[in-house]
Amino acid sequence: MIRVGDAAKAPEFPVAAKRALGNPQLRQNVRRATEIIRNKRAIVVGEMPDWEQLRESAHEIKEHVLRHLDFYLEQFENACTRAGGHVHWARDADEANRLVIDIIQGHGEREIIKVKTMTSDETRLNVALEAAAIVPYETDLADLIIQLGHDRPSHIVVPALHKNRAEIRELFQRTMKLETLGPEPQDLTNAARAFLREKFLRVKVGFSGANFAIADTGSVCVVESEGNGRMCVTLPTLLVTLVGIEKIIPTFGDLEVFLQLLSRSATGERMNPYNSIWTGVRLGDGPEEFHVVLLDNGRTKVLADEASRETLDCIRCAACLNACPVYRQTGGHAYGSIYSGPIGAILTPQLQSMEHSTSLPYASSLCGACYEVCPVKINIPEILIHLRRRIVDAHAPLGERLGMKAAAIAFGDSSRLSIAQKLARAAQWPFKRGDHVSTLPWPLGAWTATRDLPAVPSESFREWWAKRDRRQP
Ligand code: SF4
């Protein structure tokens, strides 16, 4: 079954956003955190004279990959297999979860340590693991906070961004039984470190996602900043990686472009502290067995729509979230998906064949801030409009479709437009208040319930122009 976390059951964005807007603590946490990251990003991006060329290169590489995805996926499979890895293909979330569970159970293991991976949140892997009596331990600090609090991620890069330090301290005190825990950031990271260290040394199965899968070498790359990822992909004897098929890049050399863009866009750092790249297995060095599961889960359907396929170019840096005036007010939970903000608004409904989350493409002011900051130049505003068109074509009520048809007829000819204006002028009379119409009867009342409608002027431009011509000598 194709699944994007619990997005298919989430409430519509306007309902969830209203709830989020009523939580001042959440709004303050989100505003403060996004402002810090945005400012850091602006400084390090400003240092790069070739930033625009890098963005252009990244866009071109990704577009090239999407045009030849079948070729690069097979190239990756062959290279990874030659290096001693095992490659599996998963059509959807359930198939991916089943494959991962079978591999773990095949080794008689009951616990795994996980690097931060949104793709496993997409398939709801942790729920499937727990149902199979396998215990997953999140090792990324923010993901650990989410797991301990039975919470949901609200940001792509900083999943616990909606929590402040006091809330995290209270959570750690309660769940780790640390009554004397101090309030400083170092106290909190030391507590997490002590909690996780024992698991790093004991658990035999590591699990990761991937930022990039490199076709020509069959390598996998994970970018992170805490060092937990490095532990998860080197200490266990068995390593399983789940990768969305769009994460393929053609060559090892292409990493040069993406690693410069990703760290600056995601966290405002010049370079990421830990870039782990591995190729298959090597005797006496790291895991003895390596499996990679290549996940479709709706991606090939996104690929089929030429007007919006560049959604798959995304490298999950979250710069568009931090720049978005809507996200900065509501935070991520209002999007009802693990993918929030502008990229979530276009990715989530498309992965689900536009059957769910159809309120998300409207969760945007179309200001273009997301496009300006996107390191791979995804034209999010254009895709939002394209998706709105698809939604209207598929779901618009009969009345709206008839109304649009009537408008098209009226606007198609100047004399028809003139008649329509005269009719509208007469019809608005009982509802007109000064220069606007404030309340219209059903079904048009839905429009005026939250907006004023400018009144049809007493004279159209054409009528004024015709009169002026008559007055000319
Ligand atoms: S759409 Fe662009 S800015 Fe947004 S997360 Fe993806 S790569 Fe980053």
Short mmCIF file of C-alpha atoms and ligand atoms in Angstrom, two decimals:
data_model
loop_
_atom_site.label_atom_id
_atom_site.label_comp_id
_atom_site.label_asym_id
_atom_site.label_seq_id
_atom_site.Cartn_x
_atom_site.Cartn_y
_atom_site.Cartn_z
CA MET A 1 0.00 0.00 0.00
CA ILE A 2 1.28 3.47 -0.92
CA ARG A 3 1.53 5.47 2.30
CA VAL A 4 3.03 8.78 3.43
CA GLY A 5 3.01 8.30 7.18
CA ASP A 6 -0.53 8.99 8.39
CA ALA A 7 -1.22 11.73 5.83
CA ALA A 8 -4.23 9.91 4.34
CA LYS A 9 -6.06 10.26 7.68
CA ALA A 10 -4.92 13.81 8.53
CA PRO A 11 -7.44 16.66 8.85
CA GLU A 12 -7.56 19.29 6.11
CA PHE A 13 -4.86 21.96 6.34
CA PRO A 14 -7.17 24.90 7.26
CA VAL A 15 -8.57 22.92 10.22
CA ALA A 16 -5.15 21.79 11.48
CA ALA A 17 -3.61 25.21 10.87
CA LYS A 18 -6.31 26.90 12.95
CA ARG A 19 -5.47 24.57 15.83
CA ALA A 20 -1.74 25.30 15.49
CA LEU A 21 -2.31 29.04 15.38
CA GLY A 22 -4.01 28.80 18.78
CA ASN A 23 -0.78 27.51 20.38
CA PRO A 24 1.44 30.55 21.09
CA GLN A 25 4.29 28.44 22.57
CA LEU A 26 4.53 26.35 19.40
CA ARG A 27 4.47 29.44 17.20
CA GLN A 28 7.20 31.08 19.23
CA ASN A 29 9.40 27.95 19.12
CA VAL A 30 8.98 27.57 15.36
CA ARG A 31 9.51 31.27 14.62
CA ARG A 32 12.66 31.47 16.73
CA ALA A 33 14.23 28.27 15.35
CA THR A 34 13.51 29.04 11.67
CA GLU A 35 14.84 32.58 12.07
CA ILE A 36 18.17 31.31 13.44
CA ILE A 37 18.62 28.81 10.59
CA ARG A 38 17.56 31.34 7.93
CA ASN A 39 20.06 33.93 9.16
CA LYS A 40 22.90 31.37 9.27
CA ARG A 41 22.00 30.17 5.78
CA ALA A 42 21.96 33.71 4.36
CA ILE A 43 25.50 34.36 5.68
CA VAL A 44 27.13 31.18 4.32
CA VAL A 45 25.28 31.37 0.99
CA GLY A 46 26.41 35.00 0.62
CA GLU A 47 30.03 33.81 0.80
CA MET A 48 29.67 31.70 -2.36
CA PRO A 49 30.29 33.62 -5.61
CA ASP A 50 29.22 30.57 -7.65
CA TRP A 51 26.03 29.78 -5.68
CA GLU A 52 23.74 30.32 -8.67
CA GLN A 53 25.93 28.13 -10.91
CA LEU A 54 25.89 25.40 -8.26
CA ARG A 55 22.08 25.57 -8.10
CA GLU A 56 21.89 25.39 -11.88
CA SER A 57 24.25 22.38 -11.98
CA ALA A 58 22.29 20.55 -9.28
CA HIS A 59 19.05 21.16 -11.15
CA GLU A 60 20.50 19.89 -14.40
CA ILE A 61 21.99 16.77 -12.80
CA LYS A 62 18.68 15.92 -11.13
CA GLU A 63 16.66 16.54 -14.29
CA HIS A 64 19.07 14.35 -16.27
CA VAL A 65 18.68 11.56 -13.68
CA LEU A 66 14.88 11.73 -13.83
CA ARG A 67 14.98 11.38 -17.62
CA HIS A 68 17.18 8.28 -17.33
CA LEU A 69 16.13 6.92 -13.94
CA ASP A 70 15.75 3.33 -15.14
CA PHE A 71 19.33 3.29 -16.43
CA TYR A 72 20.87 4.79 -13.28
CA LEU A 73 18.91 2.55 -10.92
CA GLU A 74 20.15 -0.56 -12.72
CA GLN A 75 23.68 0.83 -12.80
CA PHE A 76 23.47 1.36 -9.03
CA GLU A 77 22.14 -2.16 -8.49
CA ASN A 78 24.95 -3.73 -10.52
CA ALA A 79 27.72 -1.70 -8.87
CA CYS A 80 26.37 -2.26 -5.34
CA THR A 81 25.98 -5.99 -5.93
CA ARG A 82 29.53 -6.23 -7.33
CA ALA A 83 30.78 -4.58 -4.13
CA GLY A 84 29.07 -7.24 -1.99
CA GLY A 85 25.77 -5.48 -1.21
CA HIS A 86 22.27 -6.95 -1.66
CA VAL A 87 19.75 -4.80 -3.54
CA HIS A 88 15.96 -5.17 -3.08
CA TRP A 89 13.11 -3.38 -4.82
CA ALA A 90 9.96 -2.26 -2.98
CA ARG A 91 6.85 -1.12 -4.83
CA ASP A 92 5.26 0.48 -1.77
CA ALA A 93 5.50 1.08 1.97
CA ASP A 94 4.21 -2.34 3.05
CA GLU A 95 6.60 -4.17 0.74
CA ALA A 96 9.55 -2.12 2.01
CA ASN A 97 8.63 -2.77 5.66
CA ARG A 98 8.21 -6.50 4.98
CA LEU A 99 11.64 -6.70 3.30
CA VAL A 100 13.36 -4.92 6.20
CA ILE A 101 11.63 -7.10 8.82
CA ASP A 102 12.49 -10.31 6.91
CA ILE A 103 16.17 -9.35 6.75
CA ILE A 104 16.29 -8.58 10.50
CA GLN A 105 14.35 -11.67 11.50
CA GLY A 106 16.49 -13.78 9.15
CA HIS A 107 19.42 -12.93 11.43
CA GLY A 108 17.44 -13.72 14.58
CA GLU A 109 17.73 -10.09 15.81
CA ARG A 110 15.16 -8.16 17.87
CA GLU A 111 16.62 -4.63 18.05
CA ILE A 112 17.92 -2.02 15.57
CA ILE A 113 19.66 1.34 15.87
CA LYS A 114 18.45 3.91 13.37
CA VAL A 115 19.98 6.95 11.70
CA LYS A 116 17.50 9.74 10.99
CA THR A 117 15.49 8.75 7.91
CA MET A 118 12.33 10.36 6.68
CA THR A 119 11.76 7.54 4.21
CA SER A 120 11.18 5.11 7.08
CA ASP A 121 8.71 7.61 8.61
CA GLU A 122 6.99 7.62 5.22
CA THR A 123 6.52 3.83 5.33
CA ARG A 124 5.78 3.87 9.09
CA LEU A 125 8.56 1.36 9.60
CA ASN A 126 8.73 1.76 13.39
CA VAL A 127 5.08 0.75 13.75
CA ALA A 128 5.66 -2.33 11.54
CA LEU A 129 8.83 -3.24 13.46
CA GLU A 130 7.08 -3.02 16.82
CA ALA A 131 4.24 -5.19 15.50
CA ALA A 132 6.91 -7.76 14.58
CA ALA A 133 8.42 -7.53 18.11
CA ILE A 134 11.53 -5.68 16.90
CA VAL A 135 12.58 -2.63 18.95
CA PRO A 136 13.81 0.40 16.93
CA TYR A 137 16.05 2.95 18.71
CA GLU A 138 16.22 6.38 17.09
CA THR A 139 19.74 7.75 17.57
CA ASP A 140 19.43 11.25 16.08
CA LEU A 141 18.84 13.59 19.04
CA ALA A 142 15.73 15.20 17.57
CA ASP A 143 14.30 11.85 16.47
CA LEU A 144 15.00 10.44 19.92
CA ILE A 145 13.00 13.32 21.41
CA ILE A 146 10.14 12.54 19.01
CA GLN A 147 10.28 8.82 19.81
CA LEU A 148 10.41 9.25 23.59
CA GLY A 149 7.53 11.75 23.52
CA HIS A 150 5.39 9.66 21.08
CA ASP A 151 5.33 12.86 19.06
CA ARG A 152 5.34 13.62 15.32
CA PRO A 153 8.16 15.35 13.39
CA SER A 154 7.40 18.96 12.49
CA HIS A 155 10.42 19.81 10.32
CA ILE A 156 12.43 17.87 7.72
CA VAL A 157 15.88 18.61 9.14
CA VAL A 158 15.04 19.47 12.75
CA PRO A 159 12.08 17.18 13.54
CA ALA A 160 11.68 18.42 17.15
CA LEU A 161 11.88 22.09 16.19
CA HIS A 162 8.52 22.72 17.87
CA LYS A 163 9.97 21.78 21.28
CA ASN A 164 11.96 24.16 23.43
CA ARG A 165 14.69 23.28 25.91
CA ALA A 166 12.44 23.24 28.97
CA GLU A 167 10.04 20.81 27.28
CA ILE A 168 12.92 18.50 26.27
CA ARG A 169 14.37 18.57 29.79
CA GLU A 170 11.02 17.59 31.26
CA LEU A 171 10.71 14.75 28.70
CA PHE A 172 14.19 13.39 29.45
CA GLN A 173 13.60 13.59 33.21
CA ARG A 174 10.38 11.65 32.85
CA THR A 175 11.39 9.00 30.31
CA MET A 176 15.04 8.45 31.30
CA LYS A 177 14.31 8.73 35.05
CA LEU A 178 16.83 11.57 35.50
CA GLU A 179 15.46 13.63 38.39
CA THR A 180 18.56 15.84 38.76
CA LEU A 181 19.02 16.67 35.05
CA GLY A 182 20.37 20.21 34.49
CA PRO A 183 18.77 22.76 32.11
CA GLU A 184 21.79 23.53 29.86
CA PRO A 185 22.07 22.15 26.28
CA GLN A 186 25.16 20.19 27.34
CA ASP A 187 23.22 18.51 30.16
CA LEU A 188 20.58 17.38 27.68
CA THR A 189 23.06 16.10 25.08
CA ASN A 190 25.04 14.29 27.79
CA ALA A 191 21.86 12.55 28.92
CA ALA A 192 21.08 11.46 25.34
CA ARG A 193 24.67 10.35 24.85
CA ALA A 194 24.62 8.12 27.94
CA PHE A 195 21.22 6.73 26.93
CA LEU A 196 22.38 5.86 23.39
CA ARG A 197 26.00 4.81 23.91
CA GLU A 198 25.08 1.46 25.42
CA LYS A 199 22.81 0.73 22.45
CA PHE A 200 25.47 1.65 19.89
CA LEU A 201 27.82 -0.89 21.47
CA ARG A 202 25.27 -3.69 21.95
CA VAL A 203 22.78 -3.71 19.04
CA LYS A 204 23.87 -5.76 16.01
CA VAL A 205 21.64 -4.21 13.30
CA GLY A 206 22.04 -0.69 11.93
CA PHE A 207 19.39 1.01 9.79
CA SER A 208 19.74 4.14 7.68
CA GLY A 209 18.20 6.15 4.92
CA ALA A 210 20.38 7.84 2.32
CA ASN A 211 20.89 11.39 1.14
CA PHE A 212 22.42 10.12 -2.08
CA ALA A 213 22.85 6.76 -3.83
CA ILE A 214 25.69 6.93 -6.34
CA ALA A 215 25.06 4.98 -9.54
CA ASP A 216 28.57 4.54 -10.95
CA THR A 217 30.14 3.22 -7.73
CA GLY A 218 27.09 1.67 -6.01
CA SER A 219 27.88 3.77 -2.91
CA VAL A 220 25.47 5.21 -0.39
CA CYS A 221 25.98 8.58 1.32
CA VAL A 222 24.49 9.75 4.62
CA VAL A 223 24.97 13.33 5.76
CA GLU A 224 24.48 14.18 9.45
CA SER A 225 25.90 16.37 12.14
CA GLU A 226 25.91 14.40 15.40
CA GLY A 227 28.10 11.38 14.64
CA ASN A 228 25.28 8.99 15.54
CA GLY A 229 24.95 8.09 11.85
CA ARG A 230 28.63 7.17 11.62
CA MET A 231 28.15 4.82 14.61
CA CYS A 232 25.04 3.21 13.10
CA VAL A 233 26.65 2.48 9.73
CA THR A 234 29.99 1.22 11.08
CA LEU A 235 29.50 -0.57 14.44
CA PRO A 236 26.72 -3.16 13.70
CA THR A 237 27.41 -6.39 11.83
CA LEU A 238 24.29 -6.03 9.66
CA LEU A 239 23.32 -2.77 7.92
CA VAL A 240 20.01 -2.14 6.11
CA THR A 241 19.42 1.06 4.10
CA LEU A 242 16.09 2.30 2.75
CA VAL A 243 16.38 4.69 -0.23
CA GLY A 244 13.74 6.46 -2.30
CA ILE A 245 14.51 5.83 -5.97
CA GLU A 246 14.83 9.57 -6.64
CA LYS A 247 17.95 9.79 -4.46
CA ILE A 248 20.16 8.46 -7.26
CA ILE A 249 22.93 10.66 -8.64
CA PRO A 250 25.03 9.53 -11.61
CA THR A 251 28.64 9.79 -10.42
CA PHE A 252 30.77 10.13 -7.32
CA GLY A 253 31.98 13.49 -8.71
CA ASP A 254 28.42 14.87 -8.59
CA LEU A 255 28.58 14.76 -4.81
CA GLU A 256 30.83 17.83 -4.98
CA VAL A 257 27.87 19.92 -6.14
CA PHE A 258 25.29 18.54 -3.71
CA LEU A 259 27.43 18.51 -0.57
CA GLN A 260 28.19 22.23 -1.02
CA LEU A 261 24.51 23.05 -1.46
CA LEU A 262 23.00 20.76 1.16
CA SER A 263 24.84 21.75 4.33
CA ARG A 264 24.59 25.48 3.62
CA SER A 265 20.87 25.25 2.81
CA ALA A 266 19.92 22.88 5.62
CA THR A 267 21.76 24.07 8.71
CA GLY A 268 23.73 27.11 7.57
CA GLU A 269 27.04 25.24 7.93
CA ARG A 270 29.87 25.52 5.39
CA MET A 271 30.45 21.80 5.58
CA ASN A 272 28.58 18.97 7.17
CA PRO A 273 30.39 17.49 10.20
CA TYR A 274 29.82 13.83 9.20
CA ASN A 275 29.57 12.64 5.59
CA SER A 276 29.53 8.82 5.65
CA ILE A 277 29.97 7.10 2.28
CA TRP A 278 30.19 3.32 1.96
CA THR A 279 30.33 0.86 -0.91
CA GLY A 280 29.13 -2.69 -0.30
CA VAL A 281 31.06 -4.54 2.40
CA ARG A 282 34.74 -5.07 3.20
CA LEU A 283 36.18 -7.81 5.37
CA GLY A 284 37.22 -6.54 8.80
CA ASP A 285 35.92 -3.02 8.16
CA GLY A 286 32.35 -2.14 9.15
CA PRO A 287 29.23 -4.30 8.73
CA GLU A 288 29.66 -7.83 7.38
CA GLU A 289 26.38 -7.73 5.47
CA PHE A 290 24.71 -4.79 3.71
CA HIS A 291 21.21 -4.61 2.20
CA VAL A 292 19.70 -1.68 0.35
CA VAL A 293 15.96 -1.42 -0.32
CA LEU A 294 15.03 0.85 -3.26
CA LEU A 295 11.58 2.32 -2.61
CA ASP A 296 9.04 3.53 -5.17
CA ASN A 297 5.90 4.23 -3.04
CA GLY A 298 4.29 6.55 -5.61
CA ARG A 299 7.48 8.10 -7.01
CA THR A 300 7.08 6.66 -10.52
CA LYS A 301 3.60 8.22 -10.66
CA VAL A 302 5.12 11.61 -9.79
CA LEU A 303 7.71 10.99 -12.51
CA ALA A 304 4.95 10.45 -15.07
CA ASP A 305 3.66 14.04 -14.75
CA GLU A 306 6.12 16.16 -16.73
CA ALA A 307 4.76 19.42 -15.31
CA SER A 308 5.53 18.50 -11.70
CA ARG A 309 8.13 15.73 -11.81
CA GLU A 310 10.86 18.11 -10.63
CA THR A 311 9.34 17.62 -7.18
CA LEU A 312 11.58 14.53 -7.13
CA ASP A 313 14.70 16.74 -7.39
CA CYS A 314 14.34 17.57 -3.68
CA ILE A 315 17.36 16.93 -1.47
CA ARG A 316 15.36 17.51 1.76
CA CYS A 317 17.32 20.52 2.97
CA ALA A 318 14.20 22.26 4.41
CA ALA A 319 15.33 25.72 3.27
CA CYS A 320 11.87 26.19 1.75
CA LEU A 321 10.23 25.47 5.12
CA ASN A 322 12.36 28.05 6.91
CA ALA A 323 11.57 30.66 4.23
CA CYS A 324 7.84 30.00 3.99
CA PRO A 325 5.57 32.59 5.69
CA VAL A 326 2.84 29.95 6.08
CA TYR A 327 5.08 27.29 7.67
CA ARG A 328 6.63 29.87 10.01
CA GLN A 329 3.17 30.59 11.44
CA THR A 330 1.70 27.09 11.61
CA GLY A 331 4.72 24.80 12.09
CA GLY A 332 4.88 21.36 10.50
CA HIS A 333 2.10 19.37 12.21
CA ALA A 334 -0.62 21.32 10.39
CA TYR A 335 0.50 19.70 7.12
CA GLY A 336 -0.53 16.28 8.46
CA SER A 337 2.47 14.67 6.78
CA ILE A 338 6.06 13.92 7.66
CA TYR A 339 6.89 16.19 4.69
CA SER A 340 5.79 19.67 5.73
CA GLY A 341 6.18 23.19 4.35
CA PRO A 342 6.22 23.98 0.63
CA ILE A 343 7.88 20.70 -0.41
CA GLY A 344 5.35 18.76 1.68
CA ALA A 345 2.53 20.71 0.02
CA ILE A 346 3.58 19.42 -3.40
CA LEU A 347 5.12 16.03 -2.55
CA THR A 348 2.55 14.53 -0.17
CA PRO A 349 -0.53 14.78 -2.41
CA GLN A 350 1.38 13.61 -5.49
CA LEU A 351 2.78 10.50 -3.78
CA GLN A 352 -0.80 9.63 -2.87
CA SER A 353 -2.05 10.04 -6.47
CA MET A 354 -3.86 13.28 -5.49
CA GLU A 355 -6.41 11.23 -3.54
CA HIS A 356 -5.46 12.62 -0.11
CA SER A 357 -3.97 15.84 1.28
CA THR A 358 -5.55 17.89 -1.52
CA SER A 359 -5.86 20.93 0.75
CA LEU A 360 -2.04 21.20 0.89
CA PRO A 361 -1.41 22.85 -2.52
CA TYR A 362 -3.55 25.73 -1.20
CA ALA A 363 -1.36 26.14 1.92
CA SER A 364 0.74 28.79 0.22
CA SER A 365 0.65 32.50 -0.49
CA LEU A 366 2.58 31.83 -3.76
CA CYS A 367 5.10 34.49 -2.67
CA GLY A 368 7.97 32.57 -4.30
CA ALA A 369 10.30 32.57 -1.26
CA CYS A 370 10.59 28.77 -1.48
CA TYR A 371 11.77 28.91 -5.10
CA GLU A 372 14.33 31.60 -4.28
CA VAL A 373 16.06 29.53 -1.60
CA CYS A 374 15.72 26.04 -3.09
CA PRO A 375 19.26 24.75 -3.81
CA VAL A 376 18.05 22.58 -6.70
CA LYS A 377 15.78 25.29 -8.14
CA ILE A 378 12.46 23.45 -7.87
CA ASN A 379 9.81 25.88 -9.08
CA ILE A 380 7.43 25.15 -6.20
CA PRO A 381 4.95 28.00 -6.92
CA GLU A 382 4.41 26.75 -10.49
CA ILE A 383 3.91 23.18 -9.27
CA LEU A 384 1.43 24.40 -6.64
CA ILE A 385 -0.63 26.08 -9.35
CA HIS A 386 -0.41 22.99 -11.56
CA LEU A 387 -1.63 20.78 -8.68
CA ARG A 388 -4.46 23.20 -7.88
CA ARG A 389 -5.52 22.87 -11.52
CA ARG A 390 -5.48 19.07 -11.25
CA ILE A 391 -7.56 19.23 -8.06
CA VAL A 392 -10.10 21.58 -9.62
CA ASP A 393 -10.34 19.39 -12.75
CA ALA A 394 -10.95 16.31 -10.62
CA HIS A 395 -12.90 17.59 -7.63
CA ALA A 396 -14.53 20.98 -8.37
CA PRO A 397 -18.27 20.90 -7.57
CA LEU A 398 -20.67 21.04 -10.52
CA GLY A 399 -21.74 24.60 -9.65
CA GLU A 400 -18.15 25.85 -9.75
CA ARG A 401 -17.42 24.10 -13.04
CA LEU A 402 -20.59 25.54 -14.62
CA GLY A 403 -19.69 28.98 -13.24
CA MET A 404 -16.23 28.78 -14.82
CA LYS A 405 -17.71 27.67 -18.15
CA ALA A 406 -20.14 30.61 -18.05
CA ALA A 407 -17.27 32.99 -17.25
CA ALA A 408 -15.26 31.60 -20.18
CA ILE A 409 -18.22 32.24 -22.53
CA ALA A 410 -18.69 35.79 -21.21
CA PHE A 411 -14.98 36.69 -21.37
CA GLY A 412 -14.66 35.20 -24.88
CA ASP A 413 -16.50 38.04 -26.65
CA SER A 414 -16.75 41.80 -25.87
CA SER A 415 -20.49 42.08 -26.51
CA ARG A 416 -21.21 39.04 -24.31
CA LEU A 417 -18.99 40.56 -21.62
CA SER A 418 -20.87 43.85 -21.85
CA ILE A 419 -24.23 42.06 -21.39
CA ALA A 420 -22.81 40.08 -18.42
CA GLN A 421 -21.57 43.33 -16.80
CA LYS A 422 -24.96 44.95 -17.16
CA LEU A 423 -26.67 41.90 -15.63
CA ALA A 424 -24.16 41.76 -12.74
CA ARG A 425 -24.59 45.49 -12.09
CA ALA A 426 -28.34 45.01 -11.75
CA ALA A 427 -28.05 41.78 -9.71
CA GLN A 428 -25.63 43.22 -7.14
CA TRP A 429 -27.89 46.10 -6.22
CA PRO A 430 -29.55 44.53 -3.07
CA PHE A 431 -26.13 43.42 -1.69
CA LYS A 432 -23.99 46.46 -2.51
CA ARG A 433 -22.42 48.44 0.35
CA GLY A 434 -20.52 51.45 -1.03
CA ASP A 435 -17.85 50.19 -3.44
CA HIS A 436 -18.09 46.52 -2.41
CA VAL A 437 -20.49 43.62 -2.02
CA SER A 438 -20.31 42.21 1.49
CA THR A 439 -22.76 39.28 1.54
CA LEU A 440 -24.03 37.21 -1.34
CA PRO A 441 -26.71 34.51 -1.12
CA TRP A 442 -25.84 30.78 -1.35
CA PRO A 443 -23.82 29.36 -3.10
CA LEU A 444 -21.76 32.53 -3.74
CA GLY A 445 -21.96 33.34 -0.02
CA ALA A 446 -18.95 31.04 0.61
CA TRP A 447 -16.81 33.62 -1.18
CA THR A 448 -18.09 36.66 0.71
CA ALA A 449 -18.06 34.85 4.08
CA THR A 450 -14.38 35.79 4.51
CA ARG A 451 -13.81 38.49 1.88
CA ASP A 452 -15.34 41.62 0.41
CA LEU A 453 -16.10 41.46 -3.29
CA PRO A 454 -15.38 44.69 -5.26
CA ALA A 455 -18.63 45.91 -6.75
CA VAL A 456 -19.08 45.94 -10.54
CA PRO A 457 -18.40 49.62 -11.43
CA SER A 458 -21.24 51.72 -12.76
CA GLU A 459 -19.36 52.13 -16.02
CA SER A 460 -16.92 49.73 -17.71
CA PHE A 461 -13.66 50.88 -19.30
CA ARG A 462 -15.04 50.25 -22.78
CA GLU A 463 -18.16 52.34 -22.03
CA TRP A 464 -16.03 55.16 -20.66
CA TRP A 465 -13.74 54.99 -23.72
CA ALA A 466 -16.64 55.00 -26.16
CA LYS A 467 -18.11 58.10 -24.45
CA ARG A 468 -14.70 59.80 -24.52
CA ASP A 469 -14.44 59.13 -28.27
CA ARG A 470 -17.82 60.66 -28.82
CA ARG A 471 -16.73 63.79 -26.90
CA GLN A 472 -13.54 64.22 -28.99
CA PRO A 473 -13.85 66.93 -31.67
S1 SF4 B 1 12.18 21.71 -2.19
FE1 SF4 B 1 14.22 22.60 -2.35
S2 SF4 B 1 14.36 23.95 -0.55
FE2 SF4 B 1 12.63 22.53 -0.16
S3 SF4 B 1 13.49 20.81 0.97
FE3 SF4 B 1 13.58 20.27 -1.21
S4 SF4 B 1 15.59 20.91 -1.92
FE4 SF4 B 1 15.24 21.94 0.03
#
